[in-house]
mmCIF file of C-alpha atoms and ligand atoms in Angstrom:
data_model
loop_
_atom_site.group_PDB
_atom_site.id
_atom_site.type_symbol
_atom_site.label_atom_id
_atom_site.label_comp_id
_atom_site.label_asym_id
_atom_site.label_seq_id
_atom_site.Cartn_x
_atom_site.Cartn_y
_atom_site.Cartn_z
ATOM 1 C CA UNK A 573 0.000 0.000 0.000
ATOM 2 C CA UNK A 574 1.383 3.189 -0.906
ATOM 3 C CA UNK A 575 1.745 6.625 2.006
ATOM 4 C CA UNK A 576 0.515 9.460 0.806
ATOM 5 C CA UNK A 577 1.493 12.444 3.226
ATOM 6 C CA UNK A 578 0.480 15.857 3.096
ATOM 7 C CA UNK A 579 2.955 18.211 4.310
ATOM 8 C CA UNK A 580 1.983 21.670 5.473
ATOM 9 C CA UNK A 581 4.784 24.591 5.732
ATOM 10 C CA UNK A 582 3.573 28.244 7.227
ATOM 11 C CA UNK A 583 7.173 29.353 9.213
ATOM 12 C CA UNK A 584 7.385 32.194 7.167
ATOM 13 C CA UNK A 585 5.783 34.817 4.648
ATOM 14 C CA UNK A 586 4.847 31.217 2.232
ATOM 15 C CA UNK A 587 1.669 29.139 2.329
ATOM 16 C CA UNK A 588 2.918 25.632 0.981
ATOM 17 C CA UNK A 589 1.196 22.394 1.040
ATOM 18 C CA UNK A 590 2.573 19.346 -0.690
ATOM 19 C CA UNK A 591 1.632 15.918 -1.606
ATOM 20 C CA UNK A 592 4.067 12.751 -1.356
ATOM 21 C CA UNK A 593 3.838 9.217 -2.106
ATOM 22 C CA UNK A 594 6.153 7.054 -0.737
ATOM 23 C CA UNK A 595 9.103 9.891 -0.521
ATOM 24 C CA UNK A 596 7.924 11.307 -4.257
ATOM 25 C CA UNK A 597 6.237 14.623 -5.284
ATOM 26 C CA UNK A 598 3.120 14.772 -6.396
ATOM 27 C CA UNK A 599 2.393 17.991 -5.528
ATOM 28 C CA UNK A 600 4.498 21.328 -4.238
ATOM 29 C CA UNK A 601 2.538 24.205 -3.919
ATOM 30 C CA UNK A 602 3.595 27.647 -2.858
ATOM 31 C CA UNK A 603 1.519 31.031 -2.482
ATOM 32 C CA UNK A 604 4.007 33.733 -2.021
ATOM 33 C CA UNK A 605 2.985 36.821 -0.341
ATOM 34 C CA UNK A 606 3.284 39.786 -2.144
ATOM 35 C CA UNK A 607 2.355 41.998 0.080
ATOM 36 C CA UNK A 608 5.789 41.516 2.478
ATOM 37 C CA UNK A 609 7.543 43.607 -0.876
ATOM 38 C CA UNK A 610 6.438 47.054 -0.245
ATOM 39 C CA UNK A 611 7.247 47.372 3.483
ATOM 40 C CA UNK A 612 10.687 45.995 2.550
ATOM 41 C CA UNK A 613 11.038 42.656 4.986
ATOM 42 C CA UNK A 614 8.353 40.829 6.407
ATOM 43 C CA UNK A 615 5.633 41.963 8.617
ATOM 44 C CA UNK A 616 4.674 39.355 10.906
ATOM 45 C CA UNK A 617 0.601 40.270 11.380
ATOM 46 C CA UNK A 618 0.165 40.759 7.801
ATOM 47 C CA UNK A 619 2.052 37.421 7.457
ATOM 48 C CA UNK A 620 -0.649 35.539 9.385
ATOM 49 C CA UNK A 621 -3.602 37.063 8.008
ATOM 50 C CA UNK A 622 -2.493 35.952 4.763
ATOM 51 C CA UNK A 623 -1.748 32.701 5.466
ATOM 52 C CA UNK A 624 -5.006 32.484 7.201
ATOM 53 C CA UNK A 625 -6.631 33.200 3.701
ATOM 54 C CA UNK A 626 -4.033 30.975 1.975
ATOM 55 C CA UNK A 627 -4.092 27.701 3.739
ATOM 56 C CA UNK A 628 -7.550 26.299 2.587
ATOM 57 C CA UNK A 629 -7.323 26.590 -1.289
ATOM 58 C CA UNK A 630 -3.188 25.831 -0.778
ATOM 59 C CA UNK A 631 -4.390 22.437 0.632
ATOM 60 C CA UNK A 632 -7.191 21.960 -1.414
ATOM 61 C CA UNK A 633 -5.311 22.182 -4.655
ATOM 62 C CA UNK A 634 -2.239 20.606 -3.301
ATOM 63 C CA UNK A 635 -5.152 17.223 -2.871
ATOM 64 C CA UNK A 636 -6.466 18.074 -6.072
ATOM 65 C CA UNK A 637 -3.475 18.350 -8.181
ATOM 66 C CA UNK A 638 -1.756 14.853 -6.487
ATOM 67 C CA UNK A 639 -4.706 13.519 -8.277
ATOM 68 C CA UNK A 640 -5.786 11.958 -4.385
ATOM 69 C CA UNK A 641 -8.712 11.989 -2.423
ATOM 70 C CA UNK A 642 -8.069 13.613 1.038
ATOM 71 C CA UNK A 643 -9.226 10.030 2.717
ATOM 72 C CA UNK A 644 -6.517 7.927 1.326
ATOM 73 C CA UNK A 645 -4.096 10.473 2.981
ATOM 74 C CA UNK A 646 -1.864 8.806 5.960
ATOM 75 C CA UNK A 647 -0.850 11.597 8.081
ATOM 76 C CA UNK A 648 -0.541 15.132 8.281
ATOM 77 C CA UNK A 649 3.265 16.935 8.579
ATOM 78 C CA UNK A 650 3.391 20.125 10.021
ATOM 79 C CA UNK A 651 6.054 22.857 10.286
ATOM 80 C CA UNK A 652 6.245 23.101 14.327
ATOM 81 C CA UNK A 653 8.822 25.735 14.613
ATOM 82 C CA UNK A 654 11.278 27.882 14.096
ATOM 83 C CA UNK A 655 9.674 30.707 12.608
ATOM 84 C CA UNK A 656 7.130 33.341 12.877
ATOM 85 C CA UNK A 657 4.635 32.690 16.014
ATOM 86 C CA UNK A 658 1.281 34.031 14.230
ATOM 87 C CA UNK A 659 2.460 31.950 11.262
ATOM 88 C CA UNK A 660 3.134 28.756 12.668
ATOM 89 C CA UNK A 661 -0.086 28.792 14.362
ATOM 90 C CA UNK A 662 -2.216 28.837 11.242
ATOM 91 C CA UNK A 663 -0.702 25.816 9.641
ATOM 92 C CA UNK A 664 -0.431 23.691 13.045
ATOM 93 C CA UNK A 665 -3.552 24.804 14.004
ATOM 94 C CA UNK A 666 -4.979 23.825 10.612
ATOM 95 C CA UNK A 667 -3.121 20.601 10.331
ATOM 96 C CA UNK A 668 -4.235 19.232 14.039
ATOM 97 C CA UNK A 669 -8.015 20.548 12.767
ATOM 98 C CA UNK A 670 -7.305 18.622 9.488
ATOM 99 C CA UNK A 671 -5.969 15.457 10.883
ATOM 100 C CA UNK A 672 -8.567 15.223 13.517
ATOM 101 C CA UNK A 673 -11.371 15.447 11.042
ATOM 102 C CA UNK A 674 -9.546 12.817 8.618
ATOM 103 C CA UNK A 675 -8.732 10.511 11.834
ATOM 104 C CA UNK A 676 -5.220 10.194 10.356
ATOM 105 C CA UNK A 677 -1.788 10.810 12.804
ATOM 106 C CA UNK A 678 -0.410 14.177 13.070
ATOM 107 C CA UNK A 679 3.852 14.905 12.835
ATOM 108 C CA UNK A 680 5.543 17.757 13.749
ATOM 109 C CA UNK A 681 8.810 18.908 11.622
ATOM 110 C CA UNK A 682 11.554 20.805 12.511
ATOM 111 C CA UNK A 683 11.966 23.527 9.532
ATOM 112 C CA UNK A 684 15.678 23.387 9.500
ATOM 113 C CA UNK A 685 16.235 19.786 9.741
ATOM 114 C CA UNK A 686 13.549 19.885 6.684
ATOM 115 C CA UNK A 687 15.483 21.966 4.647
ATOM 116 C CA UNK A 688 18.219 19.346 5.277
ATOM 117 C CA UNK A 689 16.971 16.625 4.622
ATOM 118 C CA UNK A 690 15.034 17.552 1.463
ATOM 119 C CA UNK A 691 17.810 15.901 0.125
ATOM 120 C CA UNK A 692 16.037 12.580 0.375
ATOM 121 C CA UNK A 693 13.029 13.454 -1.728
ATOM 122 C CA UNK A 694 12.765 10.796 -4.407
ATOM 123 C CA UNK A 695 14.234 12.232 -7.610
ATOM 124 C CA UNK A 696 15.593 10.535 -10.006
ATOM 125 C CA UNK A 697 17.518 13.488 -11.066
ATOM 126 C CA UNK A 698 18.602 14.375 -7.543
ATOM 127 C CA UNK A 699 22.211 12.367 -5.721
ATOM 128 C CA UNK A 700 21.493 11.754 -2.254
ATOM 129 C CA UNK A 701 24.099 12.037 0.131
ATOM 130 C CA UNK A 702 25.699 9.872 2.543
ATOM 131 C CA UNK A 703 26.209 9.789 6.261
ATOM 132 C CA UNK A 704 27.761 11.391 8.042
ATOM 133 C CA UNK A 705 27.766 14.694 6.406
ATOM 134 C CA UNK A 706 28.066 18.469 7.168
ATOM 135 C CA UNK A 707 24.469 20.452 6.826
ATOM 136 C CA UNK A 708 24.551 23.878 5.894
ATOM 137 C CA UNK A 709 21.540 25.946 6.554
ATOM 138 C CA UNK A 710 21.693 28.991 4.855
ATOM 139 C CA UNK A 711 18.455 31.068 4.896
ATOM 140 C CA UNK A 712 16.416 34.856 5.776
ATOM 141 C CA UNK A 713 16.507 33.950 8.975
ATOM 142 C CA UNK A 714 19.447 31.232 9.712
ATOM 143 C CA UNK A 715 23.001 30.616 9.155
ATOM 144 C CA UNK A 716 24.324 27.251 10.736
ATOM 145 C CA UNK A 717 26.465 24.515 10.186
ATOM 146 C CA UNK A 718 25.213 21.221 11.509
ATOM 147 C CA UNK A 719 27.109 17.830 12.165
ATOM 148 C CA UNK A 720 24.581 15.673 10.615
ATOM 149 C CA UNK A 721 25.117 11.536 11.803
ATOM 150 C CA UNK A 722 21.641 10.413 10.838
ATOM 151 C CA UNK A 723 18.119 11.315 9.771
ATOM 152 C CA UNK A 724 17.571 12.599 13.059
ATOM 153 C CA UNK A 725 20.757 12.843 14.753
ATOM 154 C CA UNK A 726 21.925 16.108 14.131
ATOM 155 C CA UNK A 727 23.996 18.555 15.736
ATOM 156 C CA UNK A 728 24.628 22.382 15.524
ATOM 157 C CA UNK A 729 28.205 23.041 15.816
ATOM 158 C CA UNK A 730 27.995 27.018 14.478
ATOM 159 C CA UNK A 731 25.752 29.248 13.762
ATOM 160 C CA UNK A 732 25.667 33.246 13.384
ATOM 161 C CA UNK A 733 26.119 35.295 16.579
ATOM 162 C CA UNK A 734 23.763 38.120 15.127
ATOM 163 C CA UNK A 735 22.631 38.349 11.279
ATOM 164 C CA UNK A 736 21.762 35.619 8.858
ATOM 165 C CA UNK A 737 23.288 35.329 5.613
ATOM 166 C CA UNK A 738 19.631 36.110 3.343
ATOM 167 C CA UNK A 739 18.810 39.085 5.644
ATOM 168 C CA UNK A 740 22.537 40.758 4.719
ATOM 169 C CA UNK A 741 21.490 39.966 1.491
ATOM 170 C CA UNK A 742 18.349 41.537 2.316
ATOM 171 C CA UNK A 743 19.388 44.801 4.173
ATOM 172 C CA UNK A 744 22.560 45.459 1.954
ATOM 173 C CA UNK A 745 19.890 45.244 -0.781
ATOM 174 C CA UNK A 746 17.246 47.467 0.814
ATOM 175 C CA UNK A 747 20.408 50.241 1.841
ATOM 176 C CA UNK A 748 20.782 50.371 -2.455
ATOM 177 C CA UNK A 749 17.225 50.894 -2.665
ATOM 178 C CA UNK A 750 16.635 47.509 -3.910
ATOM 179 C CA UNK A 751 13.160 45.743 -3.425
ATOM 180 C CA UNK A 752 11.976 42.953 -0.734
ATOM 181 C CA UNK A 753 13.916 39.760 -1.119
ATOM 182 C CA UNK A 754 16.819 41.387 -2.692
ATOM 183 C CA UNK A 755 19.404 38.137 -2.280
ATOM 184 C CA UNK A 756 17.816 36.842 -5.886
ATOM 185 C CA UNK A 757 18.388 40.447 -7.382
ATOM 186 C CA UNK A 758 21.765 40.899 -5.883
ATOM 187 C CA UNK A 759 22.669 37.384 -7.244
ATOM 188 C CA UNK A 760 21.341 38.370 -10.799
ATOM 189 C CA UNK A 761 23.125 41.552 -10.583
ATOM 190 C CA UNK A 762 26.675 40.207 -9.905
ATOM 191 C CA UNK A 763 26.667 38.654 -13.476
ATOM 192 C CA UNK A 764 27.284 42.058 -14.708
ATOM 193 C CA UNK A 765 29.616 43.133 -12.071
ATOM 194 C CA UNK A 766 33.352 43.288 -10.725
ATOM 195 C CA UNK A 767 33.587 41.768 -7.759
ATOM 196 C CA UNK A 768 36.934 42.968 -7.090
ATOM 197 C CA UNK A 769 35.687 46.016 -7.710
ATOM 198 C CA UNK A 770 35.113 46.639 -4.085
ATOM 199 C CA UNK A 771 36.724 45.307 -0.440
ATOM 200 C CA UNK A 772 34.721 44.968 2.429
ATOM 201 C CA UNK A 773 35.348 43.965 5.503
ATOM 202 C CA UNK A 774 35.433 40.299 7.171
ATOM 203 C CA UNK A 775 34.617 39.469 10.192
ATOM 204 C CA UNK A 776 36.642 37.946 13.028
ATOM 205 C CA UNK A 777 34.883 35.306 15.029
ATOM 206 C CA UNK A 778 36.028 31.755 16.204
ATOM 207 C CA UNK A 779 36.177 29.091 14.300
ATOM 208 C CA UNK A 780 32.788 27.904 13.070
ATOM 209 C CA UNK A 781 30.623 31.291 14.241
ATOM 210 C CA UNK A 782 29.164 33.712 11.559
ATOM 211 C CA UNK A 783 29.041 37.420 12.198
ATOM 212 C CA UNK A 784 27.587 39.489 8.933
ATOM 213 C CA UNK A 785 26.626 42.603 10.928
ATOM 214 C CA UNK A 786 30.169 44.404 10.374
ATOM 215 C CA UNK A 787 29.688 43.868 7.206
ATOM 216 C CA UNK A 788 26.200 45.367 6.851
ATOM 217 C CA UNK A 789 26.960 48.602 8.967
ATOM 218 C CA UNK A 790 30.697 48.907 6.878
ATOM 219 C CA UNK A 791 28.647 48.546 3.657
ATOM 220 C CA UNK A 792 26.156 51.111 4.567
ATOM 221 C CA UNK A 793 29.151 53.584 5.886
ATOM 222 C CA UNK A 794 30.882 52.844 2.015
ATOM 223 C CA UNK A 795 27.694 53.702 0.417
ATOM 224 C CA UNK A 796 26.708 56.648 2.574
ATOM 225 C CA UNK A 797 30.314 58.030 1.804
ATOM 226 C CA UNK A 798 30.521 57.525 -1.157
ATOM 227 C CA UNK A 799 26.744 59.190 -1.955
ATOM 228 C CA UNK A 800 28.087 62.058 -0.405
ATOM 229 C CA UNK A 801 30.787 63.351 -2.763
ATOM 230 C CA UNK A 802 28.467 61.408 -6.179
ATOM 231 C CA UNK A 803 24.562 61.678 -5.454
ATOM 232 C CA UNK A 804 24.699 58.802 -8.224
ATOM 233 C CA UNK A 805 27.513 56.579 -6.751
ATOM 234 C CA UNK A 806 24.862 53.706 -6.036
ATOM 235 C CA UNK A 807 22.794 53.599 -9.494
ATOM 236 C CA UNK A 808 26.329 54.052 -11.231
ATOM 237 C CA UNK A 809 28.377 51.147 -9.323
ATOM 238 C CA UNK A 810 25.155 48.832 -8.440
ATOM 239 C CA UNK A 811 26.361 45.936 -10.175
ATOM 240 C CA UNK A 812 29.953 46.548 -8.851
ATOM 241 C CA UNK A 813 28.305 46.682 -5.474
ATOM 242 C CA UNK A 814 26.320 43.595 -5.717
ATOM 243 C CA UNK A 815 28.905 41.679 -6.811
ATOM 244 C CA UNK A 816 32.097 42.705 -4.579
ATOM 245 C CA UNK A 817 29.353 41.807 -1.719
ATOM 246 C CA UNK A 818 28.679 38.881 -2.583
ATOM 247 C CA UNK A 819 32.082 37.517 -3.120
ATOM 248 C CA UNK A 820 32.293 39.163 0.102
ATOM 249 C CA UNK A 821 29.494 37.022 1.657
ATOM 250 C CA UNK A 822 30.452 33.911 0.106
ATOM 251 C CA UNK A 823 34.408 33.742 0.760
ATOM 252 C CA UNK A 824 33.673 34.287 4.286
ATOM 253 C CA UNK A 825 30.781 30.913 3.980
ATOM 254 C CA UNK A 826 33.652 28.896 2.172
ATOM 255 C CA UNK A 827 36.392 30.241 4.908
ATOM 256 C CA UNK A 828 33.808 28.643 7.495
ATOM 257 C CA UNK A 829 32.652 25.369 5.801
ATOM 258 C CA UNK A 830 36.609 24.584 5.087
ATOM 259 C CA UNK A 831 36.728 25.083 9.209
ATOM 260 C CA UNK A 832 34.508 22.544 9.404
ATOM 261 C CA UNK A 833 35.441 19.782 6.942
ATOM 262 C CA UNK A 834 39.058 19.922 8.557
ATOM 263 C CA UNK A 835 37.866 20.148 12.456
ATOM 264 C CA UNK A 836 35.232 17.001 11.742
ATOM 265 C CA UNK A 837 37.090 15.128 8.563
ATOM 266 C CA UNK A 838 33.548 14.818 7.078
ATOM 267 C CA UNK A 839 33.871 15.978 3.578
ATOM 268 C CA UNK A 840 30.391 16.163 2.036
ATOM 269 C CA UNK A 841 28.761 18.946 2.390
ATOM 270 C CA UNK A 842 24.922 19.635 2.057
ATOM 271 C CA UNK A 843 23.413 23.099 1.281
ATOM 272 C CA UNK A 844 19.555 23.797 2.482
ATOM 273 C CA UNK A 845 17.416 27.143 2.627
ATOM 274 C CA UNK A 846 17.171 30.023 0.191
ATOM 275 C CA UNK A 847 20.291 31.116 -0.169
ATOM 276 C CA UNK A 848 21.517 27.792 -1.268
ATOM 277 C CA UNK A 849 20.339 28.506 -4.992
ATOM 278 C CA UNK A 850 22.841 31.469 -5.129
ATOM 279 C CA UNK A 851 24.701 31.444 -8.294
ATOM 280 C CA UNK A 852 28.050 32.137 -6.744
ATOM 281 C CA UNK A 853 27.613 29.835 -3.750
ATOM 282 C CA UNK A 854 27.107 26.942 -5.885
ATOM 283 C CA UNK A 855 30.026 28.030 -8.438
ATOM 284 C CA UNK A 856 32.576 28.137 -5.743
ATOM 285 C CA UNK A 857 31.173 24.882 -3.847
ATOM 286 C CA UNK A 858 30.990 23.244 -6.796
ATOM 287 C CA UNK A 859 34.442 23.571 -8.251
ATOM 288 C CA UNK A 860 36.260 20.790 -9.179
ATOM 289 C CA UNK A 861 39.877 22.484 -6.659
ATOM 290 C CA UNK A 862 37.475 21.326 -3.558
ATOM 291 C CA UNK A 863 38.763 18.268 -2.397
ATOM 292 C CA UNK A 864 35.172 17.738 -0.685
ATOM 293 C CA UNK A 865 32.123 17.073 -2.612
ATOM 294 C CA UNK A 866 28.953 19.751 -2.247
ATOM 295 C CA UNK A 867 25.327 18.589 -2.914
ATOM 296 C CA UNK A 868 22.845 21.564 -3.722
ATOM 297 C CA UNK A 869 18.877 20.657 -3.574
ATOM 298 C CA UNK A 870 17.055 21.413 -6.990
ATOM 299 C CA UNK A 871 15.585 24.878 -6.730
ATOM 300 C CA UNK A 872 12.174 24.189 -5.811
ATOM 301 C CA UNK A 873 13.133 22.571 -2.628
ATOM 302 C CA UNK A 874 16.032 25.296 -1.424
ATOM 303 C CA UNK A 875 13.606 28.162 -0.567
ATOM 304 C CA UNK A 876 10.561 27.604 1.793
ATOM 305 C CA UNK A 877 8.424 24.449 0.302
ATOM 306 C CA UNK A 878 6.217 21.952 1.954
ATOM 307 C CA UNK A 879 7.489 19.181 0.176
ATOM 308 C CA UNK A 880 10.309 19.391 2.318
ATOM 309 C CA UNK A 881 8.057 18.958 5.092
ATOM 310 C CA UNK A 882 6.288 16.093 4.033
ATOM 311 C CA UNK A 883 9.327 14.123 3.382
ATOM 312 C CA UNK A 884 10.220 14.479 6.689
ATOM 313 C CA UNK A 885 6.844 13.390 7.997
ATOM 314 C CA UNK A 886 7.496 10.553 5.628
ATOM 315 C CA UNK A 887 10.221 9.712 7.183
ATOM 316 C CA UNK A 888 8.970 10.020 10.559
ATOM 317 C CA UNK A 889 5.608 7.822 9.437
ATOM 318 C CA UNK A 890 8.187 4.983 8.830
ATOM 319 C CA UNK A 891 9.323 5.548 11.925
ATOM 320 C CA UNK A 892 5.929 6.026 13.573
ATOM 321 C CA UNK A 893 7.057 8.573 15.424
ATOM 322 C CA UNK A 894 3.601 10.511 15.601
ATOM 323 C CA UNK A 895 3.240 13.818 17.681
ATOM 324 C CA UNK A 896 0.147 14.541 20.045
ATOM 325 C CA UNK A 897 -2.317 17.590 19.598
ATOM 326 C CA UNK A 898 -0.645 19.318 22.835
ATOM 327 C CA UNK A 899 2.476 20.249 21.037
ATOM 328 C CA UNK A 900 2.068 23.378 20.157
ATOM 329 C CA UNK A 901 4.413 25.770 17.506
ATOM 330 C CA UNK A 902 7.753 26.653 18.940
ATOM 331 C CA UNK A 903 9.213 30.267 17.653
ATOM 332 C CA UNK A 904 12.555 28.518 18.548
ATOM 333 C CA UNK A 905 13.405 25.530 17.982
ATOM 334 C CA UNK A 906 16.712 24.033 17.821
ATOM 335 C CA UNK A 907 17.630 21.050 15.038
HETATM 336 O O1 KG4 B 1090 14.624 29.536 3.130
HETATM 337 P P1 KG4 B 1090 13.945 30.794 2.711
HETATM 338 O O2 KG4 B 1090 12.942 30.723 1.598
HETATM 339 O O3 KG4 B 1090 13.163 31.438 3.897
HETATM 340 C C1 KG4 B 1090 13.640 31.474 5.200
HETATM 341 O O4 KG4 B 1090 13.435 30.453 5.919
HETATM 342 O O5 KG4 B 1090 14.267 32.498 5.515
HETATM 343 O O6 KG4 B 1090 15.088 31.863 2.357
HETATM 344 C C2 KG4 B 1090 14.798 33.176 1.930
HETATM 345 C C3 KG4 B 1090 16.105 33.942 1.811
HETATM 346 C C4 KG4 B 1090 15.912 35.437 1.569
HETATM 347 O O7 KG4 B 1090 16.763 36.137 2.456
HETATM 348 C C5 KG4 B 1090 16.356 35.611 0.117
HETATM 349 O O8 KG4 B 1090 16.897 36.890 -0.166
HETATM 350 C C6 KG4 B 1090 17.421 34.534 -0.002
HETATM 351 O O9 KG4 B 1090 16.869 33.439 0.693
HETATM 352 N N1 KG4 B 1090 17.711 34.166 -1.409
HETATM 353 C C7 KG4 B 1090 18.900 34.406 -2.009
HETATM 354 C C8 KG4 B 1090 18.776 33.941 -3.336
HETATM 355 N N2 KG4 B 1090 17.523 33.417 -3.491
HETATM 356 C C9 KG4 B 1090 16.881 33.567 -2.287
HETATM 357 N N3 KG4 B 1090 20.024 34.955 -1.540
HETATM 358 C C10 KG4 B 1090 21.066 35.075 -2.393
HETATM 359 N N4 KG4 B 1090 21.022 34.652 -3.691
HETATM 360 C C11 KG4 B 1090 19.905 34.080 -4.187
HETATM 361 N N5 KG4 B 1090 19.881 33.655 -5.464
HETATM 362 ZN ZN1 ZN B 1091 13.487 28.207 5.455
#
């Protein structure tokens, strides 16, 4: 008998439901929320509201397009935490609801081990990795590098001590006047730009930490500066400026992930989260110098998806390692 799981993803500013059957995708639906762009981040309130009006057509179509009626579902995955509070609690809320009506189990997911462990959707096109391996969790809201042993043995050993990588990407982009997520713009940008143009400045933290918000407040002093003596400096240079940051960004991620393949002696590396489909992330992982080898998900499962989330419950179901209705979302919640 085949599973079919539906998983459910709210964490954020994206309603996603998805349909899997025994680890494959039948369905990965996202609504995106539009409405996040012109206050340039995310505004948690308006976040919620939207998801509230999101989650019953997301779902319904998600059923509908797997070509499934909602009774041959087997459970329900939910995104438990981290992420927003008022977001979380439409899509657990809705998925206890859901699964209580269907009489089917309920499974909560942790959003960053889902991101990692996207990796095992069934693809044919997709190379799964091997255990042990080193995670790397690189999103709007997270930075962290995670010993991974097993499915669910997983272990954070760094992380950012203030900003994430996407939200530098996001404020270095909204300080050049660019729009609401500005890491895919920036990234688009650099094609046309010398990143040698500029230096910035790298930060000095131990071993396996992250620390971007030097950069962001040096970046904004460079720009400010420079605006001062050429009102046009920033429409003149902005593809010189995208692209110097980024190489900026990403030799200090490959300074960090080298830490960590020599400290542990693990040398496959995983990318998950949105700011694993950046061009120049993937160029300098990918090169054929590393002596380790880097595994990138395909693009529909790097930024926030549900399918992601229903593998994980998939996984889980195997496991029947069901949750009870009295676990409620988490804002924080560590892998
Ligand atoms: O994983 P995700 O969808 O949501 C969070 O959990 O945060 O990641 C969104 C982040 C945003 O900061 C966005 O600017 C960044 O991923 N991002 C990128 C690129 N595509 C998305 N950053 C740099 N280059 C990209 N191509
Ligand atoms: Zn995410």
């Amino acid at each position: 008998m085949p599973t079919y799981i539906l998983g459910i993803e709210s964490s954020c500013d994206d309603t996603s439901a998805s349909v899997l059957c025994d680890g494959k995708v039948l369905s990965n639906l996202v609504a995106n929320q539009e409405i996040h762009k012109s206050y340039g981040g995310v505004v948690p309130e308006l976040a919620s509201r939207a998801h509230q009006q999101n989650i019953i057509p997301v779902v319904n179509q998600a059923i509908s397009i797997a070509n499934i009626d909602k009774n041959q579902l087997n459970a329900i995955a939910y995104t438990r935490g981290p992420g927003l509070l008022g977001s979380l609690l439409i899509g657990s809320s809705f998925s206890k609801s859901l699964s209580l009506g269907l009489g089917i189990p309920i499974i909560e997911v942790n959003h960053m081990q889902a991101h990692l462990l996207a990796h095992f959707i069934e693809d044919c096109n997709l190379e799964k990795p091997t255990f042990p391996f080193i995670g790397v969790t690189i999103s709007g809201g997270h930075t962290q590098i995670v010993m991974v042993r097993d499915y669910f043995d997983m272990e954070v050993i760094g992380e950012t001590l203030d900003d994430a990588i996407g939200e530098t990407f996001d404020k270095c982009g909204k300080m050049m006047g660019l729009p609401y997520p500005a890491g895919p713009i920036i990234d688009k940008n650099s094609k046309l730009g010398d990143p040698l143009k500029f230096k910035f400045t790298k930060p000095k933290v131990g071993d396996l930490s992250f620390s971007f918000s030097g950069l962001k407040t040096g970046f904004l002093r460079f720009i400010e500066k420079e605006s001062k003596s050429n009102k046009d400096f920033i429409s003149n240079e902005l593809n010189n400026l995208c692209a110097s940051l980024q190489k900026t960004i990403v030799d200090i991620l490959f300074e960090k992930i080298t830490n960590a393949i020599k400290l542990t002696k693990i040398n496959n590396v995983v990318f998950g989260g949105g700011v694993s489909c950046n061009s120049a992330i993937i160029k300098k992982f990918k090169s054929d110098k590393n002596s380790f080898k880097a595994f990138f998900p395909k693009f529909e499962y790097t930024t926030d998806n549900a399918a992601m989330i229903a593998m994980v419950g998939y996984l889980k179901y195997n496991n029947r390692d069901f949750s009870n209705l009295e676990e409620g979302a988490k804002s924080r919640y560590q892998i």
